[in-house]
Coordinates of C-alpha atoms in Angstrom, one line a residue:
Chain Z
M15 CA 116.7 119.1 -116.5
T16 CA 115.7 122.6 -117.4
T17 CA 112.0 122.9 -118.2
V18 CA 110.0 126.0 -118.8
E19 CA 108.6 125.9 -115.3
S20 CA 111.8 125.4 -113.5
Y21 CA 113.6 128.2 -115.4
P22 CA 112.6 131.2 -113.3
K23 CA 113.3 129.2 -110.1
I24 CA 116.8 128.5 -111.2
T25 CA 117.6 132.2 -112.0
R26 CA 116.0 133.2 -108.8
I27 CA 118.2 130.9 -106.7
E28 CA 121.3 132.5 -108.2
T29 CA 120.2 136.0 -107.3
A30 CA 118.5 135.1 -104.0
P31 CA 119.8 136.9 -101.0
R32 CA 122.6 135.0 -99.2
G33 CA 122.0 134.0 -95.6
L34 CA 124.7 133.2 -93.1
I35 CA 125.0 129.7 -94.5
G36 CA 124.2 129.4 -98.2
G37 CA 121.1 130.8 -99.9
A38 CA 117.7 131.6 -98.6
P39 CA 115.2 128.7 -98.4
L40 CA 113.9 127.6 -101.8
V41 CA 110.3 127.6 -100.7
Q42 CA 110.3 131.3 -100.1
V43 CA 111.7 132.0 -103.5
Q44 CA 109.2 129.8 -105.1
A45 CA 106.3 131.5 -103.3
E46 CA 107.7 134.9 -104.5
V47 CA 107.9 133.7 -108.1
E48 CA 104.4 132.4 -107.9
R49 CA 103.1 135.6 -106.6
K50 CA 104.7 137.6 -109.3
Y51 CA 103.9 135.4 -112.3
R52 CA 100.4 134.0 -111.5
R53 CA 97.3 136.0 -111.4
E54 CA 95.0 134.9 -108.5
P55 CA 91.9 133.5 -110.2
G56 CA 88.5 133.2 -108.6
F57 CA 86.6 135.5 -106.1
P58 CA 88.6 137.2 -103.4
V59 CA 89.0 134.9 -100.4
F60 CA 88.1 137.6 -97.9
T61 CA 84.6 138.0 -99.4
L62 CA 84.0 134.3 -99.4
I63 CA 84.9 133.6 -95.8
T64 CA 83.6 136.7 -94.1
P65 CA 79.9 135.8 -93.7
A66 CA 80.6 132.3 -92.4
T67 CA 83.4 133.5 -90.1
L68 CA 81.2 136.2 -88.6
W69 CA 78.4 133.7 -88.1
L70 CA 80.7 131.2 -86.3
V71 CA 82.4 133.9 -84.2
V72 CA 79.1 135.3 -82.9
F73 CA 77.1 132.1 -82.5
L74 CA 79.8 129.5 -81.7
I75 CA 83.0 131.0 -80.2
L76 CA 81.3 133.8 -78.3
P77 CA 78.8 131.5 -76.5
L78 CA 81.7 129.1 -75.5
V79 CA 83.8 132.0 -74.3
S80 CA 80.9 133.4 -72.3
I81 CA 80.5 130.0 -70.6
F82 CA 84.0 130.4 -69.3
I83 CA 83.4 134.0 -68.2
F84 CA 80.1 133.3 -66.5
S85 CA 81.6 130.5 -64.5
F86 CA 83.3 133.2 -62.4
W87 CA 80.2 135.2 -61.9
K88 CA 78.0 135.2 -58.8
S89 CA 74.6 133.7 -58.7
T90 CA 71.9 135.9 -57.2
G91 CA 69.2 133.2 -57.0
H92 CA 67.3 134.4 -60.0
G93 CA 70.2 135.6 -62.2
M94 CA 73.8 136.5 -62.0
V95 CA 76.0 139.5 -61.4
P96 CA 79.6 140.1 -62.7
D97 CA 82.2 139.0 -60.2
F98 CA 85.4 137.1 -60.1
T99 CA 84.8 134.3 -57.6
L100 CA 86.2 130.8 -57.5
D101 CA 83.3 129.6 -55.2
N102 CA 81.6 127.9 -58.1
Y103 CA 84.7 125.9 -58.8
R104 CA 85.1 125.1 -55.2
A105 CA 81.6 123.8 -55.0
F106 CA 82.2 121.8 -58.2
F107 CA 85.3 120.0 -57.0
A108 CA 85.0 119.7 -53.2
S109 CA 82.1 118.3 -51.3
E110 CA 81.0 119.6 -47.9
G111 CA 83.8 118.8 -45.4
F112 CA 86.4 118.1 -48.0
F113 CA 89.2 119.7 -46.0
D114 CA 87.9 118.5 -42.6
S115 CA 89.7 115.4 -41.5
K116 CA 87.0 114.5 -39.0
N117 CA 84.2 114.8 -41.6
P118 CA 83.1 111.5 -43.3
N119 CA 83.4 113.4 -46.6
F120 CA 87.1 114.1 -46.0
L121 CA 88.8 114.2 -49.4
T122 CA 85.7 112.8 -51.2
P123 CA 85.2 114.4 -54.6
S124 CA 81.9 116.2 -55.0
I125 CA 78.9 114.6 -56.7
F126 CA 79.6 116.8 -59.7
V127 CA 83.1 115.4 -60.2
R128 CA 81.8 111.9 -59.7
T129 CA 79.0 112.6 -62.3
L130 CA 81.5 113.9 -64.8
W131 CA 83.7 110.8 -64.1
S132 CA 80.8 108.4 -64.6
T133 CA 79.8 110.2 -67.7
F134 CA 83.3 109.8 -69.0
R135 CA 83.6 106.2 -68.0
F136 CA 80.3 105.5 -69.6
T137 CA 81.3 107.3 -72.8
I138 CA 84.4 105.1 -73.1
T139 CA 82.2 102.0 -72.8
V140 CA 79.9 103.2 -75.6
M141 CA 82.9 104.2 -77.7
A142 CA 84.4 100.7 -77.4
L143 CA 81.1 99.1 -78.3
C144 CA 80.6 101.4 -81.2
L145 CA 84.0 100.6 -82.6
V146 CA 83.6 96.9 -82.2
L147 CA 80.2 97.0 -84.0
A148 CA 81.1 99.6 -86.6
Y149 CA 84.5 98.3 -87.8
P150 CA 83.4 94.9 -89.2
L151 CA 80.4 96.6 -90.9
A152 CA 82.6 99.3 -92.5
Y153 CA 85.0 96.5 -93.5
F154 CA 82.3 94.4 -95.0
L155 CA 81.0 97.4 -97.1
S156 CA 84.3 98.6 -98.3
M157 CA 86.3 95.4 -98.8
Q158 CA 83.7 92.6 -99.4
V159 CA 81.1 94.4 -101.5
E160 CA 82.7 94.8 -104.9
N161 CA 79.9 96.3 -107.0
F162 CA 80.0 100.1 -106.5
K163 CA 76.2 100.6 -106.7
W164 CA 75.6 97.9 -104.1
Q165 CA 78.2 99.3 -101.9
L166 CA 76.6 102.8 -102.0
A167 CA 73.1 101.4 -101.5
L168 CA 74.1 99.2 -98.5
F169 CA 76.1 102.0 -97.0
L170 CA 73.2 104.5 -97.3
L171 CA 70.8 101.9 -95.8
A172 CA 73.0 101.6 -92.8
M173 CA 73.5 105.4 -92.5
V174 CA 69.9 106.5 -93.0
P175 CA 68.9 106.5 -89.3
F176 CA 71.5 109.3 -88.8
W177 CA 69.1 111.6 -90.7
T178 CA 66.1 110.8 -88.5
S179 CA 65.3 112.2 -85.2
Y180 CA 67.4 110.7 -82.4
L181 CA 64.8 111.5 -79.9
I182 CA 62.3 109.3 -81.7
R183 CA 64.8 106.6 -82.0
A184 CA 65.3 106.7 -78.3
V185 CA 61.6 106.6 -77.7
A186 CA 61.4 103.5 -80.0
W187 CA 63.4 101.5 -77.4
L188 CA 60.5 101.7 -75.0
P189 CA 58.3 99.0 -76.6
M190 CA 61.4 96.8 -77.0
L191 CA 62.8 96.8 -73.4
G192 CA 59.9 97.2 -71.0
R193 CA 58.6 94.4 -68.8
H194 CA 56.1 93.5 -71.6
G195 CA 58.6 94.6 -74.3
L196 CA 59.6 92.5 -77.3
I197 CA 62.8 91.2 -75.8
N198 CA 61.0 89.9 -72.7
E199 CA 58.3 88.4 -74.8
F200 CA 60.9 86.7 -76.9
L201 CA 62.8 85.3 -73.9
L202 CA 59.5 84.1 -72.3
A203 CA 58.5 82.4 -75.6
I204 CA 61.8 80.5 -76.0
G205 CA 61.7 79.6 -72.3
A206 CA 64.9 81.3 -71.4
V207 CA 63.2 83.1 -68.4
D208 CA 60.1 82.2 -66.3
Q209 CA 59.2 85.8 -65.5
P210 CA 59.7 89.0 -67.4
V211 CA 63.1 90.6 -66.6
S212 CA 62.7 94.2 -65.4
F213 CA 66.3 95.3 -65.7
F214 CA 66.1 95.9 -69.4
L215 CA 64.4 99.2 -69.2
Y216 CA 65.4 102.2 -67.0
S217 CA 68.8 100.7 -66.3
E218 CA 72.4 101.0 -67.4
F219 CA 71.7 98.2 -69.8
S220 CA 69.0 100.1 -71.7
Y221 CA 71.0 103.3 -71.6
T222 CA 74.0 101.6 -73.1
M223 CA 72.0 99.8 -75.8
A224 CA 70.1 103.0 -76.8
L225 CA 73.3 105.1 -76.9
V226 CA 75.2 102.5 -79.0
Q227 CA 72.3 102.2 -81.4
L228 CA 71.9 106.0 -81.7
Y229 CA 75.6 106.8 -82.3
V230 CA 77.1 103.7 -83.9
V231 CA 76.4 105.2 -87.4
L232 CA 78.7 108.1 -86.5
A233 CA 81.5 105.7 -86.4
V234 CA 80.5 103.7 -89.4
G235 CA 80.8 106.6 -91.9
P236 CA 84.4 107.8 -91.2
I237 CA 85.7 104.2 -90.9
F238 CA 84.0 103.2 -94.2
F239 CA 85.5 106.2 -96.0
S240 CA 89.0 105.6 -94.8
L241 CA 88.8 101.9 -95.6
A242 CA 87.4 102.6 -99.1
K243 CA 90.4 104.8 -99.9
I244 CA 93.0 102.1 -99.3
D245 CA 94.8 101.3 -102.5
R246 CA 93.9 97.8 -103.4
T247 CA 97.2 97.1 -105.1
L248 CA 98.9 97.3 -101.7
I249 CA 96.8 94.4 -100.5
E250 CA 97.4 92.5 -103.8
A251 CA 101.1 93.0 -103.5
A252 CA 101.2 91.8 -99.9
R253 CA 99.2 88.8 -100.8
D254 CA 101.5 88.0 -103.7
M255 CA 104.4 88.1 -101.3
G256 CA 102.7 85.5 -99.2
A257 CA 101.2 87.6 -96.4
T258 CA 98.4 85.9 -94.4
P259 CA 95.0 87.7 -94.1
F260 CA 95.9 88.5 -90.5
Q261 CA 99.2 90.1 -91.5
I262 CA 97.5 92.1 -94.3
F263 CA 95.1 93.4 -91.7
R264 CA 97.7 94.2 -89.2
E265 CA 100.3 95.8 -91.5
I266 CA 98.1 97.5 -94.1
I267 CA 94.4 97.8 -93.4
A268 CA 94.5 98.6 -89.7
P269 CA 97.2 101.4 -89.9
L270 CA 95.6 103.0 -93.0
S271 CA 92.1 103.0 -91.5
L272 CA 93.3 104.6 -88.3
P273 CA 92.4 108.2 -89.2
G274 CA 88.8 107.1 -90.0
V275 CA 88.7 105.2 -86.7
A276 CA 90.0 108.4 -84.9
I277 CA 87.4 110.6 -86.5
G278 CA 84.6 108.2 -85.8
M279 CA 85.7 107.9 -82.2
I280 CA 85.8 111.7 -81.8
F281 CA 82.2 111.9 -83.1
V282 CA 81.0 109.3 -80.7
F283 CA 83.0 110.7 -77.8
V284 CA 81.7 114.3 -78.0
A285 CA 78.1 113.2 -78.8
V286 CA 77.9 110.9 -75.8
M287 CA 79.7 113.2 -73.4
G288 CA 77.2 116.0 -74.1
E289 CA 74.2 113.6 -74.0
F290 CA 71.2 114.4 -71.8
A291 CA 67.9 113.5 -73.5
T292 CA 68.4 109.8 -73.8
A293 CA 69.1 109.4 -70.1
V294 CA 65.7 110.8 -69.4
V295 CA 63.9 108.6 -72.0
V296 CA 65.4 105.2 -71.4
Y297 CA 67.0 105.7 -68.0
G298 CA 63.9 107.3 -66.5
G299 CA 66.0 110.2 -65.2
K300 CA 67.4 107.8 -62.5
A301 CA 71.0 108.6 -63.3
S302 CA 72.4 112.0 -64.1
T303 CA 75.0 112.9 -66.7
T304 CA 76.9 116.1 -66.7
G305 CA 74.5 117.2 -69.4
T306 CA 71.4 116.8 -67.2
V307 CA 73.2 118.5 -64.3
I308 CA 73.8 121.5 -66.6
L309 CA 70.2 121.7 -67.7
N310 CA 69.0 121.3 -64.1
Y311 CA 71.0 124.2 -62.8
Y312 CA 70.0 126.3 -65.8
S313 CA 66.3 125.7 -65.1
N314 CA 66.9 126.6 -61.4
A315 CA 68.4 129.9 -62.7
N316 CA 71.8 129.1 -61.2
Y317 CA 73.6 130.1 -64.4
P318 CA 77.2 130.3 -63.0
F319 CA 77.1 126.8 -61.6
A320 CA 75.6 125.5 -64.9
A321 CA 78.5 127.3 -66.6
V322 CA 81.1 125.7 -64.3
N323 CA 79.8 122.2 -65.1
A324 CA 79.7 123.0 -68.8
F325 CA 83.2 124.4 -68.8
M326 CA 84.6 121.3 -67.0
L327 CA 82.8 119.1 -69.5
M328 CA 84.4 121.1 -72.2
V329 CA 87.8 120.7 -70.7
V330 CA 87.4 116.9 -70.4
M331 CA 86.2 116.8 -74.0
M332 CA 89.1 118.9 -75.3
I333 CA 91.6 116.7 -73.5
G334 CA 90.0 113.6 -75.1
V335 CA 89.9 115.1 -78.6
F336 CA 93.5 116.4 -78.1
I337 CA 94.7 112.9 -77.2
I338 CA 93.0 111.4 -80.3
F339 CA 94.5 114.2 -82.4
R340 CA 97.9 113.4 -81.1
L341 CA 97.6 109.8 -81.9
V342 CA 96.5 110.4 -85.5
D343 CA 97.0 113.3 -88.0
I344 CA 93.4 113.8 -89.1
R345 CA 93.6 116.8 -91.4
K346 CA 95.6 114.7 -93.9
E347 CA 92.5 112.5 -94.1
L348 CA 90.1 115.2 -95.2
Chain Q
M30 CA 86.4 79.9 -115.5
A31 CA 85.6 80.0 -111.8
R32 CA 86.8 76.9 -110.1
S33 CA 86.0 75.9 -106.6
T34 CA 89.4 76.0 -104.9
P35 CA 89.7 75.9 -101.1
E36 CA 90.8 79.6 -101.2
R37 CA 87.6 80.5 -103.1
R38 CA 85.4 78.6 -100.7
R39 CA 87.1 80.2 -97.7
K40 CA 86.5 83.6 -99.2
A41 CA 82.8 82.8 -99.8
R42 CA 82.4 81.7 -96.3
V43 CA 84.0 84.9 -94.9
K44 CA 81.7 87.0 -97.1
A45 CA 78.6 85.1 -96.0
G46 CA 79.6 85.6 -92.4
F47 CA 79.9 89.3 -92.9
S48 CA 76.6 89.5 -94.8
V49 CA 74.9 87.9 -91.8
Y50 CA 76.5 90.4 -89.6
Y51 CA 75.3 93.2 -91.8
V52 CA 71.7 92.0 -91.5
I53 CA 72.0 91.7 -87.7
F54 CA 73.3 95.2 -87.6
L55 CA 70.3 96.5 -89.6
I56 CA 67.9 94.7 -87.3
F57 CA 69.7 96.4 -84.3
V58 CA 69.5 99.8 -85.9
Y59 CA 66.0 99.5 -87.4
G60 CA 64.3 97.0 -85.1
P61 CA 63.1 99.4 -82.4
M62 CA 61.7 101.7 -85.1
F63 CA 59.7 98.9 -86.6
A64 CA 58.3 98.0 -83.2
M65 CA 57.2 101.6 -82.9
F66 CA 55.6 101.7 -86.4
T67 CA 53.6 98.6 -85.6
L68 CA 52.4 99.8 -82.2
S69 CA 51.2 103.1 -83.6
F70 CA 48.4 101.1 -85.2
Q71 CA 47.4 99.7 -81.8
G72 CA 43.7 99.4 -81.1
P73 CA 42.0 102.1 -79.0
R74 CA 42.2 100.0 -75.8
G75 CA 45.8 98.9 -76.4
G76 CA 48.8 100.3 -74.7
T77 CA 52.4 101.1 -75.5
S78 CA 53.6 97.6 -75.6
F79 CA 52.8 94.3 -77.3
P80 CA 50.4 92.5 -77.7
M81 CA 48.4 94.4 -80.2
R82 CA 44.7 94.8 -79.2
G83 CA 43.2 95.1 -82.7
L84 CA 44.3 97.3 -85.5
S85 CA 43.2 100.9 -85.8
F86 CA 44.0 104.4 -86.9
Y87 CA 42.8 105.6 -83.5
W88 CA 46.1 107.0 -82.3
W89 CA 46.9 108.5 -85.7
E90 CA 43.5 110.3 -85.6
K91 CA 44.3 111.7 -82.2
L92 CA 47.4 113.3 -83.7
T93 CA 45.3 115.7 -85.8
G94 CA 43.2 116.8 -82.8
P95 CA 44.4 119.0 -79.9
S96 CA 47.3 117.3 -78.1
V97 CA 48.6 117.4 -74.6
V98 CA 51.6 119.5 -75.5
G99 CA 50.0 122.0 -77.7
D100 CA 49.4 122.6 -81.3
L101 CA 51.5 120.0 -83.2
K102 CA 50.6 121.5 -86.6
A103 CA 52.0 124.9 -85.6
S104 CA 55.2 123.4 -84.3
L105 CA 55.5 121.3 -87.5
A106 CA 55.1 124.4 -89.6
R107 CA 57.8 126.2 -87.5
S108 CA 60.2 123.3 -87.9
L109 CA 59.6 123.2 -91.7
I110 CA 60.1 126.9 -92.1
L111 CA 63.3 126.8 -90.0
A112 CA 64.6 123.8 -92.0
V113 CA 64.1 125.6 -95.3
V114 CA 65.8 128.8 -94.2
V115 CA 68.7 126.7 -92.7
M116 CA 68.9 124.8 -96.0
I117 CA 69.3 128.0 -98.0
I118 CA 71.9 129.5 -95.6
T119 CA 73.8 126.2 -95.4
A120 CA 74.0 125.8 -99.1
L121 CA 75.2 129.4 -99.6
L122 CA 77.7 129.6 -96.8
S123 CA 79.2 126.2 -97.3
T124 CA 79.7 126.8 -101.1
M125 CA 81.4 130.1 -100.4
L126 CA 83.6 128.6 -97.7
A127 CA 84.6 125.6 -99.9
M128 CA 85.4 128.0 -102.8
A129 CA 87.7 129.9 -100.5
F130 CA 89.4 126.7 -99.4
R131 CA 90.4 125.9 -103.0
K132 CA 93.2 128.4 -102.5
R133 CA 95.7 128.5 -99.7
F134 CA 95.2 131.5 -97.4
R135 CA 96.3 132.8 -94.1
G136 CA 94.4 131.4 -91.2
S137 CA 92.8 128.6 -93.3
G138 CA 93.9 126.1 -90.8
V139 CA 92.3 127.9 -87.9
L140 CA 89.1 128.6 -89.9
F141 CA 88.9 124.9 -90.8
Y142 CA 89.0 123.9 -87.1
V143 CA 86.4 126.5 -86.2
V144 CA 84.0 125.2 -88.8
M145 CA 84.5 121.7 -87.6
A146 CA 84.0 122.8 -84.0
G147 CA 80.4 123.4 -85.0
L148 CA 80.1 119.7 -85.5
M149 CA 82.0 118.8 -82.3
V150 CA 80.7 121.1 -79.7
P151 CA 77.7 119.3 -78.0
G152 CA 74.4 121.0 -78.3
T153 CA 74.1 121.3 -74.5
L154 CA 77.1 123.6 -74.3
L155 CA 76.2 125.8 -77.3
S156 CA 72.6 126.1 -76.1
L157 CA 73.7 127.0 -72.6
G158 CA 76.3 129.5 -73.7
L159 CA 74.1 131.4 -76.2
A160 CA 71.0 131.3 -73.9
T161 CA 72.8 132.7 -70.9
L162 CA 74.6 135.3 -73.1
L163 CA 71.3 136.5 -74.7
R164 CA 69.7 136.5 -71.2
Q165 CA 72.4 138.7 -69.9
I166 CA 72.2 141.1 -72.8
G167 CA 68.4 141.1 -72.6
I168 CA 67.5 139.7 -76.0
P169 CA 64.7 137.1 -75.8
P170 CA 65.5 133.8 -77.6
N171 CA 63.3 132.8 -80.6
W172 CA 63.2 129.8 -82.8
W173 CA 63.6 132.0 -85.9
S174 CA 66.6 134.0 -84.5
S175 CA 68.7 132.2 -81.9
G176 CA 67.3 128.8 -83.0
L177 CA 68.3 129.6 -86.6
A178 CA 71.7 130.7 -85.5
V179 CA 72.7 127.5 -83.7
H180 CA 71.1 125.3 -86.4
V181 CA 73.4 126.8 -89.0
V182 CA 76.5 126.3 -86.7
W183 CA 75.5 122.6 -86.7
T184 CA 74.7 122.1 -90.4
L185 CA 77.5 124.2 -91.9
P186 CA 80.3 121.7 -91.3
F187 CA 78.4 119.0 -93.0
G188 CA 77.6 121.2 -96.0
F189 CA 81.2 122.3 -96.0
L190 CA 82.6 118.8 -96.1
V191 CA 80.2 117.9 -99.0
M192 CA 81.4 121.0 -101.0
M193 CA 85.1 120.2 -100.1
A194 CA 84.6 116.8 -101.6
V195 CA 83.0 118.3 -104.7
F196 CA 85.8 120.7 -105.3
N197 CA 88.4 118.0 -104.6
R198 CA 87.2 116.2 -107.8
F199 CA 86.7 119.4 -109.7
D200 CA 88.7 119.9 -112.8
S201 CA 89.7 123.6 -112.7
T202 CA 91.3 123.6 -116.2
I203 CA 87.8 124.3 -117.6
E204 CA 87.6 127.4 -115.6
E205 CA 91.1 128.4 -116.7
A206 CA 90.0 127.9 -120.3
A207 CA 87.0 130.1 -119.8
R208 CA 89.2 132.8 -118.2
D209 CA 91.7 132.6 -121.1
M210 CA 88.8 133.2 -123.5
G211 CA 88.1 136.4 -121.7
A212 CA 85.3 135.6 -119.3
D213 CA 85.2 137.6 -116.1
E214 CA 84.9 135.9 -112.7
W215 CA 81.1 136.1 -112.5
T216 CA 80.7 134.7 -116.0
V217 CA 83.1 131.8 -115.2
F218 CA 81.2 131.1 -112.0
K219 CA 77.7 131.3 -113.6
E220 CA 78.5 129.5 -116.9
V221 CA 81.2 127.0 -115.8
T222 CA 81.5 126.4 -112.1
L223 CA 77.9 126.6 -110.9
P224 CA 76.4 124.0 -113.3
L225 CA 79.1 121.5 -112.4
I226 CA 78.9 121.9 -108.6
L227 CA 75.1 122.3 -108.5
P228 CA 74.4 118.7 -107.4
G229 CA 76.9 119.3 -104.5
I230 CA 75.1 122.5 -103.5
V231 CA 71.7 120.7 -103.5
A232 CA 73.2 117.9 -101.4
A233 CA 74.7 120.3 -98.9
G234 CA 71.4 122.2 -98.6
L235 CA 69.3 119.1 -98.2
F236 CA 71.7 117.8 -95.6
G237 CA 71.1 121.0 -93.7
F238 CA 67.4 120.6 -94.1
T239 CA 67.2 117.1 -92.5
L240 CA 69.6 117.9 -89.8
S241 CA 67.7 121.1 -88.8
Y242 CA 64.3 119.4 -89.0
D243 CA 65.4 116.8 -86.4
E244 CA 67.6 119.1 -84.3
F245 CA 66.8 119.0 -80.6
A246 CA 69.8 119.5 -78.3
R247 CA 70.9 122.9 -79.6
T248 CA 67.4 124.2 -79.8
T249 CA 66.5 123.2 -76.2
L250 CA 67.1 126.5 -74.5
L251 CA 67.0 128.7 -77.6
S252 CA 63.6 128.4 -79.2
G253 CA 61.9 130.9 -76.9
A254 CA 58.2 130.6 -76.1
Q255 CA 57.3 128.6 -79.2
N256 CA 58.4 125.0 -79.7
T257 CA 59.7 123.3 -82.8
L258 CA 58.5 119.7 -83.4
P259 CA 61.4 117.9 -81.7
L260 CA 60.9 120.1 -78.6
D261 CA 57.2 119.2 -78.6
I262 CA 58.1 115.5 -78.8
N263 CA 60.4 115.9 -75.9
A264 CA 57.8 117.8 -73.9
S265 CA 55.3 114.9 -74.5
L266 CA 57.8 112.5 -73.0
T267 CA 57.2 114.0 -69.6
Q268 CA 53.5 113.1 -69.9
R269 CA 52.4 109.5 -69.7
V270 CA 53.6 107.8 -72.9
Q271 CA 50.7 106.9 -75.2
P272 CA 50.7 105.3 -78.7
T273 CA 50.0 108.8 -80.0
L274 CA 53.7 109.4 -79.4
F275 CA 54.5 106.4 -81.6
A276 CA 52.2 107.7 -84.3
L277 CA 53.9 111.0 -84.1
G278 CA 57.4 109.4 -84.2
T279 CA 56.4 107.2 -87.1
A280 CA 55.0 110.2 -89.1
S281 CA 58.1 112.2 -88.4
T282 CA 60.4 109.4 -89.4
I283 CA 58.5 108.7 -92.6
F284 CA 58.8 112.4 -93.5
S285 CA 62.6 112.3 -92.8
L286 CA 62.9 109.1 -95.0
L287 CA 61.0 110.9 -97.8
M288 CA 63.4 113.8 -97.6
I289 CA 66.4 111.5 -97.8
A290 CA 64.8 109.8 -100.8
L291 CA 64.2 113.1 -102.5
F292 CA 67.8 114.1 -101.6
I293 CA 69.2 111.0 -103.3
L294 CA 66.9 111.4 -106.3
V295 CA 67.7 115.1 -106.9
Y296 CA 71.4 114.4 -106.5
T297 CA 71.4 111.5 -108.9
I298 CA 69.4 113.5 -111.6
L299 CA 71.6 116.6 -111.3
Y300 CA 74.8 114.6 -111.2
R301 CA 73.8 112.7 -114.4
R302 CA 72.9 116.0 -116.1
S303 CA 76.2 117.7 -115.1
R304 CA 78.2 114.9 -116.7

């Protein structure tokens, strides 16, 4: 059918330059027509993006690039000098006696690699717990609460802690988990234990609890938004055709909420990987994460070695984010 | 008429189950905070855990006096000034960015990911990178310079996402109409676009305010000689923990909650007006 809009396209196709096989791609012609016939409304893009772009280049990209560069420099004990040395990397990967078959440390990864590995393993645990806790909550808010105002109110109520200081929320765990903490008092009161349990605080348990509580809201938000966007008629249709609730979940809800899950998991992943303050508060500084290692070497003025640890952390995070990006196309979601 | 079929009863049971879960979730997220609130009213001889030994404002009064980590009032003032400046810059830059993204332009994909990287890159890395860079160049870090710089990197993606959402629902035919009637770009923006997107701009700004006010990881190495409030709180953690810290935490949390309430209120009012 020839409409007013399609008219110029049709004439253009006829006069379009011929390629080896047939005409030039239609898209190109269309873009050409649009350029010619439509005045670009609004402010010029260049003016709009320049301030923010400059800000991000100077204060985001440049610092990250300089971490990479400084990781090859040489520490002088109180500062660093330009150099191109791989010593920092060797110290990061290989422990003393790594290549010596008689040494007990033969082929043992260094403490820094092991710290990074344990940070990563720990992050995966926290991510899994966050997903298990956040998904049902997001599902409840988006699918079960029908009144829009209630939905918004309950969602905000669950999200509010995100806007409060995470440092204070970590501190708030102290009166809960200590030997005289609320959990111990509760367990004593119901007679579950005879003596206060001391492993609640300054342990892997307290660290996990605190991190999950701090970052679970990061997963709730994106999962909620992707669930709320699902077209309800799809579910109705599936139900009319006799699908069981489980089938509806597996075939419709789960795949369509996947982008939200991916975004939420990326948020939790990068936040927990870079974590350092919570470890000090609820773990008593007993265990180190790569984040605390970085800050320690910074305060000891060994900047190149701090940079190596930071760069390796960045590499692991980029691999993780890349894998999640591969699994789900996220930009479509935004 | 609603009849009680097995299907209906099953649904009600499922919903009740989820509601219980929601409440448990809230207890998990808020519980520790309430324990902290309560303990901040601990009697003068009480400690940092239960039981309460009397009720008092003792620890709250200690807040106003000189503290172990320095002048809390001064660091609060610094945090507030910083948050206001971050708020203004976030609102401005994220609006401009989102307006640019209404059109397709070269490099928009890359720019999008760069903006989002501000949200992804952990504060530790950003702090370390900029701090060592400044050190090498010989510029001393300060909360109002390098601190401000990384705060905006952190708040911009949030403001940007808010404004993207605003423009996604934006009906640009009204702008077209204004243009057809001869309005120039500035008039269109001032008379048509701005009044409609104002709630979004306010939301983006207040988002920036609360995030900046509580920001800690990025500021760690970049605030220079003077601390912001979260840095002071962190410093006091290395001392022996006293209920004063709980009072400080409670006060700071209440302030954050008030800001969120204000944010919701302003947004609702402006949103209604723009309809």
